[in-house]
């Protein structure tokens, strides 16, 4: 990595009239702070949130707040490397937290600019309504709530339900483009049923004058279907199997800025190392193992969360058969900005 150069102006001490004039005018001499063109991206260290430490806090969170007053009952994951920014971040462009509902509770309808998703880690019997469409929630299910969509949660199960929320709020906030509407929502146009998208290569078309949304018309991706698809996927040379959750109408990501994957690992084998300019974090959907991330090693167990900061060499190794990592990334942001770079170890 090229070092920062310090090219002082010839025969111009820092307190001279030239520097004083620049300060008054609100300009600086770029050559005094020039960064070499060979400089590579810098990234924070990986962070981990252990389920064993978070799980005891869930019941305390329920006791501490009521859904009559709370917009959402969420324990946000906090990364101190981003304390200089507003709000909580997990890694660059992404934030996350664990949300809890007890039987009979509901979270009122609202919408916001940021894209969001929910991955259920515990329980069954929950429902998320997205633009009026009910989506059942059980362990391992993924529910998307695209930016601008009205969504509300309810729970009719017998025990608490817990899911991981993931959003691109830090990116939207950086652009100062975050809006929030508390509802109530209006009437929703009818949406095609999910089985309208089950035939490969055939999808419903919008009506005259209607635009195809940028997000997936499938708001729910079931765990059983994902596991079955993962089993049918051809293994890579390192034994891993990788699925992308996609928009069936376009073949692209489920939402325009959030790109999510499921990585299946073969026990005892290390994946091929890679590094990329995009950021990600993993929720351990099943199993246990460890990941080499830059110069650090993260040992993980089921329901732990850990980050994959950009431009670190990354490799995973499962200690148990059938380990699965649910991966949330900002890859699509980097790709759309022509800033995506990916390298793999030979």
Short mmCIF file of C-alpha atoms in Angstrom, two decimals:
data_model
loop_
_atom_site.label_atom_id
_atom_site.label_comp_id
_atom_site.label_asym_id
_atom_site.label_seq_id
_atom_site.Cartn_x
_atom_site.Cartn_y
_atom_site.Cartn_z
CA UNK A 1 0.00 0.00 0.00
CA UNK A 2 1.42 3.37 -0.95
CA UNK A 3 2.09 5.72 1.93
CA UNK A 4 0.58 9.18 2.14
CA UNK A 5 3.02 11.74 0.79
CA UNK A 6 3.77 15.03 2.51
CA UNK A 7 4.77 17.48 -0.20
CA UNK A 8 5.11 20.89 1.43
CA UNK A 9 5.03 24.01 -0.68
CA UNK A 10 8.54 25.21 -1.50
CA UNK A 11 9.75 28.03 0.73
CA UNK A 12 6.26 28.46 2.24
CA UNK A 13 6.07 27.89 6.00
CA UNK A 14 2.68 26.83 7.32
CA UNK A 15 1.88 30.25 8.74
CA UNK A 16 2.72 32.27 5.63
CA UNK A 17 0.34 34.53 3.73
CA UNK A 18 -0.31 31.85 1.08
CA UNK A 19 -1.67 29.34 3.61
CA UNK A 20 -3.53 32.07 5.46
CA UNK A 21 -5.18 33.11 2.22
CA UNK A 22 -6.12 29.53 1.37
CA UNK A 23 -7.73 29.12 4.77
CA UNK A 24 -9.72 32.31 4.31
CA UNK A 25 -10.87 31.21 0.85
CA UNK A 26 -11.78 27.68 1.97
CA UNK A 27 -9.26 25.87 -0.26
CA UNK A 28 -6.30 23.56 0.35
CA UNK A 29 -3.17 22.63 -1.56
CA UNK A 30 -3.85 19.11 -2.82
CA UNK A 31 -0.17 18.44 -3.44
CA UNK A 32 0.47 18.74 0.30
CA UNK A 33 -1.96 15.90 1.01
CA UNK A 34 -1.66 13.81 -2.13
CA UNK A 35 -2.41 10.09 -1.79
CA UNK A 36 -0.46 7.80 -4.11
CA UNK A 37 -2.44 6.21 -6.91
CA UNK A 38 -1.41 2.72 -5.80
CA UNK A 39 -3.31 2.96 -2.51
CA UNK A 40 -5.76 0.11 -1.83
CA UNK A 41 -9.01 0.24 0.15
CA UNK A 42 -8.77 0.16 3.93
CA UNK A 43 -11.33 -1.71 5.97
CA UNK A 44 -12.36 -2.27 9.56
CA UNK A 45 -11.65 -5.50 11.41
CA UNK A 46 -14.28 -8.25 11.37
CA UNK A 47 -16.80 -8.18 14.21
CA UNK A 48 -18.83 -10.99 15.75
CA UNK A 49 -22.06 -11.10 17.75
CA UNK A 50 -22.51 -14.40 19.61
CA UNK A 51 -25.99 -15.82 19.99
CA UNK A 52 -24.99 -17.22 23.39
CA UNK A 53 -24.59 -13.64 24.61
CA UNK A 54 -27.60 -12.16 22.80
CA UNK A 55 -30.19 -14.86 23.51
CA UNK A 56 -30.44 -14.15 27.28
CA UNK A 57 -31.20 -10.50 26.45
CA UNK A 58 -34.28 -11.31 24.36
CA UNK A 59 -36.63 -11.95 27.29
CA UNK A 60 -35.21 -8.90 29.03
CA UNK A 61 -36.03 -6.83 25.95
CA UNK A 62 -39.61 -8.12 26.07
CA UNK A 63 -39.88 -7.15 29.73
CA UNK A 64 -38.35 -3.73 29.06
CA UNK A 65 -40.75 -2.55 26.35
CA UNK A 66 -44.29 -3.00 25.12
CA UNK A 67 -45.41 -3.16 21.50
CA UNK A 68 -48.07 -0.61 22.47
CA UNK A 69 -45.32 2.01 22.61
CA UNK A 70 -42.37 0.62 20.63
CA UNK A 71 -42.28 1.00 16.84
CA UNK A 72 -40.18 -2.17 16.69
CA UNK A 73 -38.66 -4.29 19.49
CA UNK A 74 -35.16 -4.72 18.08
CA UNK A 75 -31.73 -5.29 19.60
CA UNK A 76 -29.51 -3.50 17.07
CA UNK A 77 -26.07 -4.95 16.43
CA UNK A 78 -23.48 -2.30 17.24
CA UNK A 79 -20.04 -2.06 15.65
CA UNK A 80 -17.90 0.54 17.49
CA UNK A 81 -15.79 1.08 14.37
CA UNK A 82 -18.72 3.16 13.06
CA UNK A 83 -19.38 5.28 16.13
CA UNK A 84 -18.53 8.37 14.08
CA UNK A 85 -21.70 7.82 12.02
CA UNK A 86 -25.33 8.34 12.95
CA UNK A 87 -27.10 5.19 14.07
CA UNK A 88 -25.80 1.64 14.30
CA UNK A 89 -23.84 -0.09 11.55
CA UNK A 90 -22.78 -3.69 11.24
CA UNK A 91 -20.38 -2.94 8.39
CA UNK A 92 -20.12 -0.36 5.62
CA UNK A 93 -23.59 0.35 4.11
CA UNK A 94 -25.42 -2.28 6.22
CA UNK A 95 -27.07 -2.53 9.61
CA UNK A 96 -28.84 -5.36 11.40
CA UNK A 97 -30.59 -6.40 14.58
CA UNK A 98 -32.69 -9.12 16.19
CA UNK A 99 -36.43 -8.42 16.39
CA UNK A 100 -38.73 -10.19 18.87
CA UNK A 101 -42.50 -10.69 18.95
CA UNK A 102 -44.42 -12.64 21.57
CA UNK A 103 -47.65 -14.56 20.86
CA UNK A 104 -50.53 -12.19 20.18
CA UNK A 105 -48.28 -9.18 19.59
CA UNK A 106 -48.05 -7.08 16.45
CA UNK A 107 -45.81 -4.33 15.07
CA UNK A 108 -47.74 -1.56 13.35
CA UNK A 109 -47.54 -0.74 9.67
CA UNK A 110 -44.94 1.67 8.35
CA UNK A 111 -42.65 2.19 5.38
CA UNK A 112 -39.24 3.70 4.75
CA UNK A 113 -36.81 4.43 1.95
CA UNK A 114 -34.30 1.77 2.96
CA UNK A 115 -34.60 -1.81 1.75
CA UNK A 116 -35.00 -4.41 4.47
CA UNK A 117 -35.17 -8.17 4.90
CA UNK A 118 -36.04 -10.54 7.72
CA UNK A 119 -34.49 -14.00 8.27
CA UNK A 120 -36.27 -16.04 10.94
CA UNK A 121 -33.91 -17.66 13.47
CA UNK A 122 -36.45 -18.98 16.00
CA UNK A 123 -40.15 -19.78 16.16
CA UNK A 124 -43.11 -20.09 13.81
CA UNK A 125 -46.56 -18.62 13.40
CA UNK A 126 -45.51 -15.10 12.51
CA UNK A 127 -46.76 -13.09 9.54
CA UNK A 128 -45.34 -10.10 7.72
CA UNK A 129 -47.76 -8.25 5.46
CA UNK A 130 -45.94 -6.54 2.56
CA UNK A 131 -48.10 -4.10 0.61
CA UNK A 132 -51.09 -6.05 1.90
CA UNK A 133 -49.73 -9.49 0.96
CA UNK A 134 -49.41 -11.85 3.97
CA UNK A 135 -46.13 -13.81 4.20
CA UNK A 136 -45.87 -16.66 6.69
CA UNK A 137 -42.78 -16.67 8.90
CA UNK A 138 -41.08 -19.80 10.19
CA UNK A 139 -37.52 -20.74 11.02
CA UNK A 140 -35.15 -20.16 8.09
CA UNK A 141 -37.69 -18.24 6.00
CA UNK A 142 -36.58 -15.02 4.30
CA UNK A 143 -39.06 -12.15 3.96
CA UNK A 144 -38.16 -9.03 1.97
CA UNK A 145 -39.69 -5.59 2.51
CA UNK A 146 -38.41 -3.43 -0.35
CA UNK A 147 -37.86 0.29 0.11
CA UNK A 148 -41.16 2.15 -0.01
CA UNK A 149 -43.30 -0.92 0.70
CA UNK A 150 -45.80 -0.84 3.55
CA UNK A 151 -45.13 -3.63 6.02
CA UNK A 152 -46.37 -4.82 9.40
CA UNK A 153 -45.68 -7.87 11.58
CA UNK A 154 -47.93 -10.05 13.71
CA UNK A 155 -47.49 -13.28 15.66
CA UNK A 156 -50.07 -15.98 16.39
CA UNK A 157 -47.66 -18.76 17.39
CA UNK A 158 -47.30 -20.48 20.75
CA UNK A 159 -43.87 -19.10 21.69
CA UNK A 160 -41.75 -16.09 20.82
CA UNK A 161 -40.54 -15.57 17.28
CA UNK A 162 -37.16 -13.98 16.56
CA UNK A 163 -35.75 -12.84 13.26
CA UNK A 164 -32.71 -11.00 11.98
CA UNK A 165 -33.45 -7.65 10.36
CA UNK A 166 -30.98 -6.40 7.73
CA UNK A 167 -31.19 -3.01 6.02
CA UNK A 168 -29.19 -0.66 3.80
CA UNK A 169 -29.99 2.29 6.11
CA UNK A 170 -26.34 3.47 6.47
CA UNK A 171 -26.03 3.85 2.69
CA UNK A 172 -29.35 5.66 2.34
CA UNK A 173 -28.52 7.88 5.32
CA UNK A 174 -25.12 8.73 3.82
CA UNK A 175 -26.95 10.07 0.76
CA UNK A 176 -29.38 11.93 3.07
CA UNK A 177 -32.27 10.27 1.24
CA UNK A 178 -34.03 8.54 4.14
CA UNK A 179 -37.79 9.01 4.47
CA UNK A 180 -40.20 7.36 6.92
CA UNK A 181 -44.00 7.13 6.85
CA UNK A 182 -45.83 5.82 9.94
CA UNK A 183 -49.05 4.90 8.17
CA UNK A 184 -51.87 4.13 8.02
CA UNK A 185 -51.49 2.53 4.61
CA UNK A 186 -54.04 2.91 1.85
CA UNK A 187 -55.54 0.29 -0.42
CA UNK A 188 -53.19 -2.04 -2.28
CA UNK A 189 -53.55 -3.27 -5.86
CA UNK A 190 -53.88 -7.06 -6.19
CA UNK A 191 -50.58 -8.92 -6.57
CA UNK A 192 -49.97 -12.16 -8.50
CA UNK A 193 -49.82 -15.27 -6.30
CA UNK A 194 -46.39 -16.76 -5.67
CA UNK A 195 -47.15 -19.85 -7.74
CA UNK A 196 -47.40 -17.61 -10.81
CA UNK A 197 -43.59 -17.54 -10.75
CA UNK A 198 -42.92 -21.27 -10.36
CA UNK A 199 -42.45 -22.10 -14.06
CA UNK A 200 -38.91 -21.41 -15.18
CA UNK A 201 -38.63 -18.84 -17.95
CA UNK A 202 -42.29 -17.77 -17.67
CA UNK A 203 -43.37 -14.80 -15.55
CA UNK A 204 -46.52 -12.64 -15.41
CA UNK A 205 -46.42 -9.35 -17.28
CA UNK A 206 -47.60 -6.01 -15.94
CA UNK A 207 -50.63 -4.33 -17.44
CA UNK A 208 -50.54 -1.52 -20.02
CA UNK A 209 -48.79 1.53 -18.63
CA UNK A 210 -47.59 -0.30 -15.52
CA UNK A 211 -43.89 -0.53 -14.72
CA UNK A 212 -42.19 -3.65 -13.43
CA UNK A 213 -40.91 -2.95 -9.90
CA UNK A 214 -37.17 -3.11 -9.26
CA UNK A 215 -37.63 -5.71 -6.51
CA UNK A 216 -38.74 -9.32 -6.46
CA UNK A 217 -42.50 -10.00 -6.59
CA UNK A 218 -41.78 -12.94 -4.28
CA UNK A 219 -41.70 -11.42 -0.80
CA UNK A 220 -41.15 -14.81 0.87
CA UNK A 221 -38.41 -17.41 0.24
CA UNK A 222 -39.09 -20.58 2.25
CA UNK A 223 -36.38 -22.47 4.14
CA UNK A 224 -37.43 -25.90 2.90
CA UNK A 225 -37.25 -24.75 -0.73
CA UNK A 226 -33.83 -23.17 -0.18
CA UNK A 227 -32.42 -26.33 1.43
CA UNK A 228 -33.80 -28.47 -1.41
CA UNK A 229 -32.28 -26.17 -4.02
CA UNK A 230 -28.95 -26.16 -2.20
CA UNK A 231 -28.91 -29.95 -2.29
CA UNK A 232 -29.48 -29.92 -6.05
CA UNK A 233 -26.69 -27.40 -6.65
CA UNK A 234 -23.41 -28.69 -8.05
CA UNK A 235 -20.58 -28.40 -5.55
CA UNK A 236 -17.58 -26.22 -6.37
CA UNK A 237 -14.06 -27.64 -6.32
CA UNK A 238 -13.77 -26.75 -2.61
CA UNK A 239 -17.01 -28.61 -1.82
CA UNK A 240 -19.10 -25.50 -1.18
CA UNK A 241 -22.52 -24.85 -2.70
CA UNK A 242 -23.75 -21.31 -3.20
CA UNK A 243 -27.26 -20.05 -3.90
CA UNK A 244 -28.39 -16.55 -4.74
CA UNK A 245 -31.85 -15.36 -3.77
CA UNK A 246 -33.13 -13.76 -6.97
CA UNK A 247 -35.94 -11.78 -8.50
CA UNK A 248 -37.70 -14.36 -10.76
CA UNK A 249 -38.83 -11.62 -13.14
CA UNK A 250 -35.28 -10.41 -13.90
CA UNK A 251 -32.80 -12.98 -12.59
CA UNK A 252 -31.21 -10.16 -10.59
CA UNK A 253 -31.04 -9.54 -6.84
CA UNK A 254 -34.16 -9.69 -4.67
CA UNK A 255 -33.92 -5.93 -4.13
CA UNK A 256 -32.07 -3.29 -6.11
CA UNK A 257 -29.41 -2.61 -3.44
CA UNK A 258 -29.41 -5.69 -1.19
CA UNK A 259 -28.00 -8.94 -2.59
CA UNK A 260 -28.31 -12.10 -0.47
CA UNK A 261 -26.93 -15.64 -0.67
CA UNK A 262 -26.89 -19.00 1.08
CA UNK A 263 -23.53 -20.75 1.29
CA UNK A 264 -23.45 -24.47 2.07
CA UNK A 265 -20.14 -25.82 3.38
CA UNK A 266 -18.68 -29.31 3.35
CA UNK A 267 -17.41 -30.33 6.77
CA UNK A 268 -13.64 -30.15 7.23
CA UNK A 269 -12.89 -28.42 3.91
CA UNK A 270 -11.76 -24.83 3.49
CA UNK A 271 -13.31 -22.70 0.77
CA UNK A 272 -11.26 -20.98 -1.87
CA UNK A 273 -10.04 -17.64 -0.53
CA UNK A 274 -11.32 -14.45 -2.13
CA UNK A 275 -11.48 -10.73 -1.55
CA UNK A 276 -13.86 -8.12 -2.88
CA UNK A 277 -14.72 -4.44 -2.64
CA UNK A 278 -18.23 -5.23 -1.42
CA UNK A 279 -19.15 -5.72 2.23
CA UNK A 280 -21.14 -8.52 3.79
CA UNK A 281 -22.15 -10.12 7.03
CA UNK A 282 -23.13 -13.71 7.77
CA UNK A 283 -25.78 -15.26 9.96
CA UNK A 284 -24.95 -18.87 10.78
CA UNK A 285 -28.13 -20.63 9.69
CA UNK A 286 -26.85 -24.09 10.65
CA UNK A 287 -23.69 -25.72 11.97
CA UNK A 288 -20.42 -24.43 13.31
CA UNK A 289 -16.95 -23.66 12.00
CA UNK A 290 -14.50 -20.84 11.52
CA UNK A 291 -13.67 -18.14 8.99
CA UNK A 292 -10.30 -16.57 8.16
CA UNK A 293 -10.94 -12.87 7.51
CA UNK A 294 -7.83 -10.83 6.83
CA UNK A 295 -5.47 -11.63 9.68
CA UNK A 296 -8.26 -12.69 12.05
CA UNK A 297 -10.00 -16.00 12.70
CA UNK A 298 -13.67 -15.98 13.70
CA UNK A 299 -15.04 -19.16 15.29
CA UNK A 300 -18.79 -19.36 14.82
CA UNK A 301 -21.80 -21.36 15.94
CA UNK A 302 -25.47 -21.45 14.92
CA UNK A 303 -27.21 -18.04 14.97
CA UNK A 304 -23.98 -16.10 15.46
CA UNK A 305 -23.47 -13.07 13.22
CA UNK A 306 -20.10 -11.90 11.89
CA UNK A 307 -18.90 -9.39 9.32
CA UNK A 308 -16.89 -9.78 6.13
CA UNK A 309 -15.44 -6.28 5.65
CA UNK A 310 -14.36 -5.36 2.14
CA UNK A 311 -10.94 -6.11 0.69
CA UNK A 312 -9.97 -8.75 3.24
CA UNK A 313 -8.97 -12.21 2.08
CA UNK A 314 -11.77 -14.52 3.26
CA UNK A 315 -12.07 -18.31 3.56
CA UNK A 316 -14.55 -20.47 5.51
CA UNK A 317 -14.19 -23.92 7.06
CA UNK A 318 -17.09 -25.88 8.57
CA UNK A 319 -16.45 -28.06 11.61
CA UNK A 320 -19.75 -29.88 11.15
CA UNK A 321 -21.48 -31.35 8.09
CA UNK A 322 -24.32 -29.33 6.63
CA UNK A 323 -23.16 -25.93 7.86
CA UNK A 324 -24.94 -23.04 6.14
CA UNK A 325 -24.15 -19.31 6.12
CA UNK A 326 -26.83 -16.79 5.18
CA UNK A 327 -24.98 -13.85 3.62
CA UNK A 328 -26.25 -10.27 3.30
CA UNK A 329 -24.18 -8.07 0.98
CA UNK A 330 -24.01 -4.62 -0.57
CA UNK A 331 -22.56 -6.20 -3.72
CA UNK A 332 -25.27 -4.76 -5.93
CA UNK A 333 -24.48 -1.22 -4.77
CA UNK A 334 -20.85 -1.62 -5.82
CA UNK A 335 -21.80 -3.31 -9.09
CA UNK A 336 -24.25 -0.61 -10.09
CA UNK A 337 -21.64 2.06 -9.34
CA UNK A 338 -18.99 0.19 -11.39
CA UNK A 339 -16.90 -0.15 -8.22
CA UNK A 340 -17.15 -3.92 -7.80
CA UNK A 341 -13.87 -5.81 -7.83
CA UNK A 342 -13.48 -9.48 -6.93
CA UNK A 343 -10.31 -11.59 -6.75
CA UNK A 344 -9.83 -15.29 -6.01
CA UNK A 345 -6.75 -17.08 -4.74
CA UNK A 346 -5.11 -19.39 -7.28
#
